[in-house]
Amino acid sequence: MASWQVQDAKARFSEFLDATIKKGPQVVTRRGVRTAVLVPIEEWERLQKAARPSLKEWLLAPEPRCDDLTYKRGKLRSRPVVEFE
């Protein structure tokens, strides 16, 4: 993955964007620290879809998606019994 300093990415944004489209993700650094990544929209959409399954996919998944689907209740309090005549 290519790396761009933030000031270069800002100054040459069109070139930065073209490199992303042609070569794939481009890393942005600030003071030498990797800070962000610009990715092509197709890759972003693929990653988003992979990260969040649809409700149908979630419900039909062979393995549970949550560790514990039970609801834990607190102690039940008794209520006074009211008698009607």
mmCIF file of C-alpha atoms in Angstrom:
data_model
loop_
_atom_site.group_PDB
_atom_site.id
_atom_site.type_symbol
_atom_site.label_atom_id
_atom_site.label_comp_id
_atom_site.label_asym_id
_atom_site.label_seq_id
_atom_site.Cartn_x
_atom_site.Cartn_y
_atom_site.Cartn_z
ATOM 1 C CA MET A 1 0.000 0.000 0.000
ATOM 2 C CA ALA A 2 1.323 3.395 -0.951
ATOM 3 C CA SER A 3 1.712 6.029 1.743
ATOM 4 C CA TRP A 4 1.077 9.769 1.494
ATOM 5 C CA GLN A 5 1.873 12.495 3.980
ATOM 6 C CA VAL A 6 -1.276 14.432 4.796
ATOM 7 C CA GLN A 7 0.024 17.679 3.292
ATOM 8 C CA ASP A 8 0.865 15.875 0.004
ATOM 9 C CA ALA A 9 -2.543 14.176 -0.088
ATOM 10 C CA LYS A 10 -4.223 17.557 0.395
ATOM 11 C CA ALA A 11 -2.068 19.397 -2.132
ATOM 12 C CA ARG A 12 -2.344 16.673 -4.793
ATOM 13 C CA PHE A 13 -5.786 15.279 -4.023
ATOM 14 C CA SER A 14 -6.678 14.452 -7.650
ATOM 15 C CA GLU A 15 -3.466 12.429 -7.999
ATOM 16 C CA PHE A 16 -4.129 10.817 -4.615
ATOM 17 C CA LEU A 17 -7.650 9.851 -5.710
ATOM 18 C CA ASP A 18 -6.433 8.539 -9.090
ATOM 19 C CA ALA A 19 -3.817 6.382 -7.354
ATOM 20 C CA THR A 20 -6.544 4.940 -5.137
ATOM 21 C CA ILE A 21 -8.753 4.099 -8.097
ATOM 22 C CA LYS A 22 -5.925 2.572 -10.159
ATOM 23 C CA LYS A 23 -3.697 0.967 -7.503
ATOM 24 C CA GLY A 24 -6.018 0.371 -4.544
ATOM 25 C CA PRO A 25 -5.961 1.647 -0.960
ATOM 26 C CA GLN A 26 -3.652 4.557 -0.122
ATOM 27 C CA VAL A 27 -2.448 5.254 3.429
ATOM 28 C CA VAL A 28 -2.304 8.790 4.837
ATOM 29 C CA THR A 29 0.300 9.607 7.482
ATOM 30 C CA ARG A 30 0.465 12.527 9.875
ATOM 31 C CA ARG A 31 3.872 13.190 11.443
ATOM 32 C CA GLY A 32 4.960 9.723 10.358
ATOM 33 C CA VAL A 33 2.021 7.939 12.011
ATOM 34 C CA ARG A 34 -0.407 5.971 9.843
ATOM 35 C CA THR A 35 -3.690 7.812 10.340
ATOM 36 C CA ALA A 36 -6.198 6.961 7.598
ATOM 37 C CA VAL A 37 -6.758 4.999 4.398
ATOM 38 C CA LEU A 38 -8.534 6.022 1.209
ATOM 39 C CA VAL A 39 -10.108 3.029 -0.546
ATOM 40 C CA PRO A 40 -12.035 2.663 -3.817
ATOM 41 C CA ILE A 41 -15.820 2.711 -3.350
ATOM 42 C CA GLU A 42 -16.208 -0.889 -4.572
ATOM 43 C CA GLU A 43 -13.868 -2.126 -1.867
ATOM 44 C CA TRP A 44 -15.594 0.014 0.773
ATOM 45 C CA GLU A 45 -19.007 -1.411 -0.176
ATOM 46 C CA ARG A 46 -17.622 -4.953 -0.107
ATOM 47 C CA LEU A 47 -16.141 -4.379 3.344
ATOM 48 C CA GLN A 48 -19.375 -2.836 4.624
ATOM 49 C CA LYS A 49 -21.438 -5.750 3.354
ATOM 50 C CA ALA A 50 -19.034 -8.262 4.877
ATOM 51 C CA ALA A 51 -19.066 -6.446 8.215
ATOM 52 C CA ARG A 52 -22.859 -6.253 8.586
ATOM 53 C CA PRO A 53 -24.913 -9.213 7.469
ATOM 54 C CA SER A 54 -28.540 -8.598 6.552
ATOM 55 C CA LEU A 55 -31.208 -9.591 9.056
ATOM 56 C CA LYS A 56 -32.043 -12.604 6.901
ATOM 57 C CA GLU A 57 -28.382 -13.699 6.814
ATOM 58 C CA TRP A 58 -28.086 -13.149 10.565
ATOM 59 C CA LEU A 59 -31.192 -15.214 11.348
ATOM 60 C CA LEU A 60 -30.236 -18.030 8.972
ATOM 61 C CA ALA A 61 -26.586 -18.234 10.020
ATOM 62 C CA PRO A 62 -25.545 -21.747 11.096
ATOM 63 C CA GLU A 63 -23.589 -20.453 14.087
ATOM 64 C CA PRO A 64 -24.960 -18.113 16.729
ATOM 65 C CA ARG A 65 -24.007 -14.469 16.232
ATOM 66 C CA CYS A 66 -24.236 -13.612 19.924
ATOM 67 C CA ASP A 67 -22.687 -15.365 22.880
ATOM 68 C CA ASP A 68 -25.803 -15.169 24.992
ATOM 69 C CA LEU A 69 -29.273 -14.425 23.706
ATOM 70 C CA THR A 70 -31.030 -14.949 27.023
ATOM 71 C CA TYR A 71 -32.487 -12.086 28.963
ATOM 72 C CA LYS A 72 -31.449 -11.972 32.578
ATOM 73 C CA ARG A 73 -34.120 -10.774 34.951
ATOM 74 C CA GLY A 74 -33.633 -9.385 38.374
ATOM 75 C CA LYS A 75 -35.265 -10.912 41.416
ATOM 76 C CA LEU A 76 -39.015 -11.031 41.145
ATOM 77 C CA ARG A 77 -40.886 -9.058 43.734
ATOM 78 C CA SER A 78 -44.167 -10.392 44.966
ATOM 79 C CA ARG A 79 -47.219 -8.214 44.708
ATOM 80 C CA PRO A 80 -49.936 -8.063 47.289
ATOM 81 C CA VAL A 81 -52.969 -10.200 46.547
ATOM 82 C CA VAL A 82 -56.158 -8.223 46.304
ATOM 83 C CA GLU A 83 -59.308 -10.175 47.041
ATOM 84 C CA PHE A 84 -62.602 -9.188 45.493
ATOM 85 C CA GLU A 85 -65.928 -10.055 47.004
#
